[in-house]
């Protein structure tokens, strides 16, 4: 189904792209295909809130200065419903009808991987703030990201869990149809077994995208007596799986991944998630400098501490707007502008973001550090340690 949808979408893109050749040079338009509804609506909310905060700050000063002239930022939000097919369709609209200069999003790898093909084939610069699956950017020169990759995150999680829990065996639960969850689970199993030997992942269980009851999988996992359970899952599934495991008698620790890092997690998971760990992009508690400034502004305006989705979105927009400024002027040739923005993103030597300093490799992926977070007894995401690429 997804393959047919992508094929149809790309065919439509070829026919429609000719219309997107003229740029209305009075505003800077950027498109956001984000999940405002579906299984991860808090991700869409965090994205939009961070983007609105960024836009308001820039526009309050008259707009984004490009070549000595200021242009108001115009952000267009489209709901991708957390579905690959919808994400493809709304991205095509943004590119071919709204004539945006760049795409920020999608967030989840499940949407970012197919949408990356659309952006690349339509020669529109795209940056996914939160997707960690390598396929989103692989061999796509028009696609970038602000997050580290699964093949970096998985060994980080494996090494930390082995050390923290003094673990020799692990169990894994993941969503089979989610590129992010499945890819990270596979990378974790490879990393763990390289360190501890074949067969030391004693249970490797999957579930579908609409499943709510994981008792069958968890019963098998608990019977295998793992030293810990790895959950590379979106926060909505984490908030179901962790309490269910406790109800079934599991008393051991959990290790999570960056998709745990939603502001909604603790509202849903409550006490069951306290004391657990996950790898992510930044820790809000104890932040300093520009990161703290962002957290304070966001918290004051929206009433809660921004999650990693919000912080990564802020950085992704910063990367795009910096690349636009480097073009030096805004003219009416949309294709030319998009090409120059892409080139500037590709040649960016370093970007100092609120989720850390980063530089980009030849696939458009940032080389940056990961953070291990501990959820304390107040439900706060606190810094445990930082792990950087060698």
XYZ file of C-alpha atoms in Angstrom:
390
model
C 0.000 0.000 0.000
C 2.733 2.437 1.008
C 4.834 1.611 -2.057
C 1.840 2.243 -4.363
C 1.067 5.485 -2.564
C 4.655 6.664 -2.951
C 4.702 5.772 -6.651
C 1.462 7.662 -7.266
C 2.643 10.627 -5.222
C 5.925 10.888 -7.075
C 4.156 10.691 -10.414
C 1.884 13.524 -9.311
C 4.906 15.464 -8.127
C 6.493 15.262 -11.556
C 3.361 16.687 -13.164
C 2.804 19.392 -10.574
C 6.357 20.534 -9.949
C 6.373 22.739 -13.039
C 3.867 25.029 -11.285
C 6.275 25.667 -8.402
C 8.712 27.831 -10.351
C 7.799 31.330 -9.214
C 8.451 32.613 -5.713
C 6.350 35.336 -4.148
C 9.235 37.262 -2.617
C 7.345 39.106 0.124
C 7.584 36.410 2.810
C 9.798 33.434 3.624
C 7.528 30.380 3.471
C 8.479 27.125 5.199
C 6.277 24.024 5.331
C 5.695 21.699 8.290
C 4.086 18.263 7.643
C 3.482 17.249 11.254
C 1.274 14.829 13.277
C -1.377 17.084 14.813
C -3.632 14.047 15.215
C -3.038 10.281 15.215
C -0.964 8.214 17.615
C 1.563 10.952 18.549
C -0.329 14.301 18.617
C 1.943 15.725 21.315
C 4.794 15.519 18.796
C 2.823 17.737 16.419
C 1.938 20.147 19.198
C 5.549 20.461 20.369
C 6.680 21.065 16.800
C 4.121 23.774 16.179
C 4.698 25.481 19.518
C 8.470 25.650 18.983
C 7.990 26.902 15.419
C 5.512 29.576 16.492
C 7.884 30.771 19.192
C 10.731 30.987 16.665
C 8.545 32.804 14.125
C 7.196 35.300 16.645
C 10.687 36.234 17.800
C 11.947 36.799 14.263
C 8.863 38.634 13.030
C 8.820 40.874 16.105
C 12.107 42.266 14.759
C 10.632 42.853 11.309
C 11.404 39.458 9.808
C 14.389 37.412 8.683
C 17.143 39.617 7.312
C 18.379 38.424 3.923
C 20.753 40.634 1.949
C 19.948 43.725 3.996
C 16.158 43.367 3.669
C 13.765 41.840 6.193
C 11.163 39.268 5.213
C 8.417 38.028 7.580
C 8.457 34.289 8.223
C 5.336 32.424 7.096
C 4.965 28.896 8.437
C 2.407 26.554 6.893
C 1.371 23.593 9.055
C -0.182 20.492 7.516
C -1.466 17.554 9.545
C 0.149 14.293 8.411
C -2.053 12.319 10.861
C 1.042 10.214 11.730
C 0.370 8.288 8.488
C 2.919 7.806 5.676
C 0.363 8.265 2.869
C -1.037 11.461 4.365
C 2.468 12.785 4.989
C 3.311 12.288 1.317
C 0.184 14.069 0.128
C 0.473 17.103 2.407
C 4.161 17.480 1.595
C 3.348 17.530 -2.113
C 0.836 20.285 -1.408
C 3.431 22.308 0.472
C 5.982 21.917 -2.320
C 3.831 22.289 -5.438
C 0.937 24.497 -4.353
C 2.182 26.529 -1.417
C 5.619 26.951 -2.989
C 7.516 26.736 0.285
C 11.253 27.261 0.227
C 11.949 24.327 2.522
C 10.313 21.560 4.533
C 10.826 21.078 8.288
C 9.570 17.590 9.160
C 8.146 15.056 9.277
C 9.255 14.085 12.756
C 8.701 10.328 12.943
C 10.814 8.061 10.731
C 7.658 6.259 9.641
C 6.684 9.414 7.739
C 10.124 10.968 7.212
C 11.485 8.043 5.178
C 8.844 8.165 2.387
C 8.545 11.956 2.504
C 12.304 12.249 2.066
C 11.886 10.634 -1.354
C 9.232 13.208 -2.286
C 11.371 16.163 -1.196
C 14.456 14.795 -2.919
C 12.682 14.080 -6.223
C 11.096 17.548 -6.163
C 14.445 19.175 -5.321
C 13.147 20.873 -2.195
C 15.397 21.087 0.876
C 13.986 19.108 3.788
C 15.213 18.682 7.336
C 13.632 16.202 9.723
C 14.215 17.306 13.305
C 13.506 13.997 15.085
C 13.804 11.055 12.677
C 16.758 8.787 13.454
C 16.309 6.098 10.781
C 19.237 6.284 8.286
C 16.947 5.737 5.280
C 15.368 9.195 5.661
C 18.538 10.863 4.352
C 20.492 8.037 2.715
C 21.518 8.923 -0.860
C 19.126 11.895 -0.810
C 21.187 15.075 -1.239
C 18.171 17.326 -0.588
C 17.346 15.776 2.806
C 18.965 16.560 6.166
C 18.246 15.928 9.838
C 18.907 17.493 13.244
C 18.934 14.214 15.216
C 21.612 11.565 15.530
C 21.140 8.178 13.821
C 19.859 4.845 15.096
C 23.183 3.176 14.378
C 24.785 5.642 16.827
C 21.966 5.680 19.393
C 21.653 1.883 19.635
C 25.243 1.227 20.794
C 24.936 4.161 23.208
C 21.823 2.588 24.754
C 23.413 -0.880 24.798
C 26.631 0.303 26.433
C 24.854 2.382 29.061
C 22.385 -0.372 29.966
C 25.144 -2.935 30.290
C 27.078 -0.649 32.609
C 24.184 0.808 34.612
C 22.295 -2.439 35.173
C 25.351 -4.745 35.184
C 23.359 -6.605 32.552
C 24.349 -9.672 30.532
C 20.983 -10.331 28.864
C 18.307 -8.120 27.311
C 14.779 -8.329 25.905
C 13.319 -6.044 23.235
C 9.761 -4.942 22.392
C 9.135 -2.878 19.248
C 6.497 -1.846 16.698
C 6.946 -3.939 13.562
C 5.567 -1.404 11.048
C 7.427 1.627 12.398
C 10.741 2.329 10.605
C 12.078 4.036 13.716
C 11.090 1.357 16.219
C 12.037 -1.638 14.044
C 15.297 -0.072 12.853
C 16.422 0.853 16.340
C 15.471 -2.573 17.693
C 17.566 -4.274 15.000
C 20.515 -1.954 15.605
C 20.276 -2.513 19.346
C 20.200 -6.303 19.023
C 23.273 -6.208 16.777
C 25.131 -3.884 19.152
C 24.192 -5.904 22.245
C 25.130 -9.292 20.779
C 28.437 -7.948 19.490
C 29.281 -7.069 23.077
C 27.688 -9.959 24.973
C 27.435 -12.783 22.455
C 24.774 -14.465 20.332
C 21.629 -15.385 22.169
C 22.022 -12.763 24.898
C 18.965 -10.939 23.547
C 16.744 -13.547 25.146
C 13.438 -12.240 23.787
C 12.710 -10.160 20.692
C 8.998 -9.383 20.462
C 6.991 -7.129 18.137
C 3.500 -5.643 17.977
C 1.289 -3.834 15.462
C 0.575 -0.089 15.209
C -2.897 -0.340 16.748
C -2.133 -2.815 19.526
C -2.914 -1.716 23.067
C -2.457 -4.982 24.975
C 1.090 -6.376 25.067
C 0.502 -9.045 27.702
C 1.274 -11.958 25.361
C 4.610 -10.474 24.291
C 5.520 -9.312 27.771
C 4.711 -12.701 29.302
C 7.213 -14.347 26.936
C 9.797 -11.681 27.674
C 9.447 -11.931 31.437
C 9.650 -15.737 31.281
C 13.044 -15.379 29.556
C 14.324 -13.533 32.683
C 16.176 -10.641 30.983
C 18.345 -8.312 33.039
C 16.455 -5.379 31.472
C 13.929 -4.584 28.727
C 14.753 -2.250 25.843
C 11.754 -0.284 24.522
C 12.509 1.680 21.316
C 8.921 2.936 21.225
C 6.925 6.139 20.852
C 5.869 7.547 24.220
C 2.246 6.457 23.716
C 3.278 2.785 23.583
C 5.788 3.173 26.432
C 3.000 4.429 28.688
C 1.090 1.209 27.979
C 3.920 -1.340 27.990
C 5.725 -0.327 31.181
C 2.676 -0.475 33.502
C 1.519 -3.714 31.855
C 4.929 -5.290 32.509
C 4.729 -4.254 36.153
C 1.229 -5.712 36.436
C 2.611 -9.002 35.112
C 5.238 -9.074 37.839
C 8.312 -7.697 36.062
C 10.483 -5.842 38.583
C 13.557 -5.125 36.453
C 14.656 -1.909 34.744
C 13.783 -0.494 31.332
C 16.038 1.268 28.841
C 14.351 3.605 26.383
C 15.172 5.667 23.317
C 14.624 9.257 22.235
C 10.935 8.712 21.353
C 10.328 8.508 25.115
C 11.226 12.184 25.387
C 7.751 13.681 25.040
C 6.243 16.070 27.539
C 3.227 13.754 27.502
C 5.079 10.650 28.726
C 4.766 11.210 32.452
C 1.125 12.283 32.240
C 0.363 8.901 30.678
C 2.895 6.630 32.393
C 2.914 8.268 35.833
C 4.887 6.483 38.581
C 5.619 3.388 36.465
C 8.206 5.271 34.392
C 9.997 6.948 37.287
C 13.544 5.745 37.805
C 13.954 4.575 34.210
C 16.521 5.740 31.637
C 16.475 6.656 27.953
C 18.871 8.004 25.350
C 17.904 11.316 23.789
C 19.049 14.662 22.423
C 18.987 17.026 25.403
C 18.017 17.163 29.065
C 15.881 20.076 30.185
C 16.605 19.832 33.910
C 19.813 21.718 34.719
C 20.220 23.205 31.228
C 22.308 26.359 30.812
C 22.923 29.171 28.330
C 20.852 29.348 25.145
C 19.214 26.020 25.961
C 17.903 27.340 29.280
C 16.718 30.536 27.602
C 14.696 28.483 25.132
C 13.255 26.290 27.904
C 12.246 29.330 29.973
C 10.571 31.096 27.038
C 8.731 27.986 25.910
C 7.617 27.050 29.435
C 6.336 30.559 30.143
C 4.337 30.731 26.921
C 2.937 27.185 26.741
C 2.867 26.069 30.354
C 5.166 23.042 30.250
C 8.833 22.151 29.761
C 9.692 21.610 26.072
C 10.585 18.069 25.048
C 13.341 17.026 22.669
C 10.967 17.340 19.686
C 10.507 21.037 20.441
C 14.229 21.622 20.972
C 15.208 19.771 17.793
C 12.554 21.670 15.831
C 14.044 24.935 17.069
C 17.474 23.834 15.865
C 16.130 22.566 12.519
C 14.454 25.907 11.791
C 17.658 27.662 12.790
C 19.633 25.596 10.287
C 17.173 26.368 7.478
C 16.955 30.099 8.194
C 20.735 30.385 8.466
C 21.022 28.720 5.042
C 18.419 31.146 3.631
C 20.316 34.137 4.974
C 23.511 32.902 3.372
C 21.837 33.007 -0.071
C 22.131 36.788 0.224
C 18.913 37.740 -1.553
C 15.360 36.619 -2.187
C 14.267 36.666 -5.811
C 11.417 35.185 -7.830
C 13.153 32.004 -8.994
C 11.896 29.352 -6.587
C 13.971 26.496 -7.981
C 17.121 28.557 -7.799
C 16.404 29.616 -4.215
C 15.749 26.033 -3.138
C 18.980 24.894 -4.762
C 21.027 27.590 -3.031
C 19.436 26.811 0.336
C 20.232 23.120 -0.121
C 23.824 23.918 -1.068
C 24.214 26.134 1.984
C 22.839 23.435 4.270
C 25.190 20.868 2.738
C 28.229 23.107 3.143
C 27.412 24.226 6.690
C 30.576 23.477 8.649
C 29.052 23.687 12.102
C 25.826 24.736 13.777
C 25.642 25.665 17.440
C 22.235 24.438 18.507
C 20.367 24.234 21.781
C 20.600 20.425 21.481
C 24.360 20.718 21.085
C 26.956 21.651 18.515
C 26.792 19.674 15.304
C 28.460 19.299 11.960
C 27.114 17.372 8.988
C 28.468 14.401 7.076
C 28.019 13.765 3.361
C 24.586 12.186 3.929
C 23.181 15.289 5.624
C 23.343 13.668 9.061
C 24.684 15.586 12.065
C 27.673 14.402 14.015
C 26.667 15.217 17.585
C 26.503 13.840 21.100
C 23.725 11.803 22.684
C 22.429 12.353 26.202
C 21.334 9.713 28.697
C 18.378 10.915 30.767
C 17.092 9.552 34.061
C 13.463 10.119 35.018
C 13.617 11.205 38.644
C 10.969 10.726 41.337
C 9.439 14.092 40.457
C 8.976 12.909 36.879
C 11.661 15.253 35.521
C 14.067 14.292 32.730
C 17.459 14.765 34.380
C 20.910 14.596 32.805
C 22.834 11.399 33.555
C 25.712 11.466 31.093
C 26.713 12.519 27.586
C 28.128 10.191 24.929
C 29.869 11.677 21.890
C 30.995 10.098 18.589
C 34.614 8.996 18.586
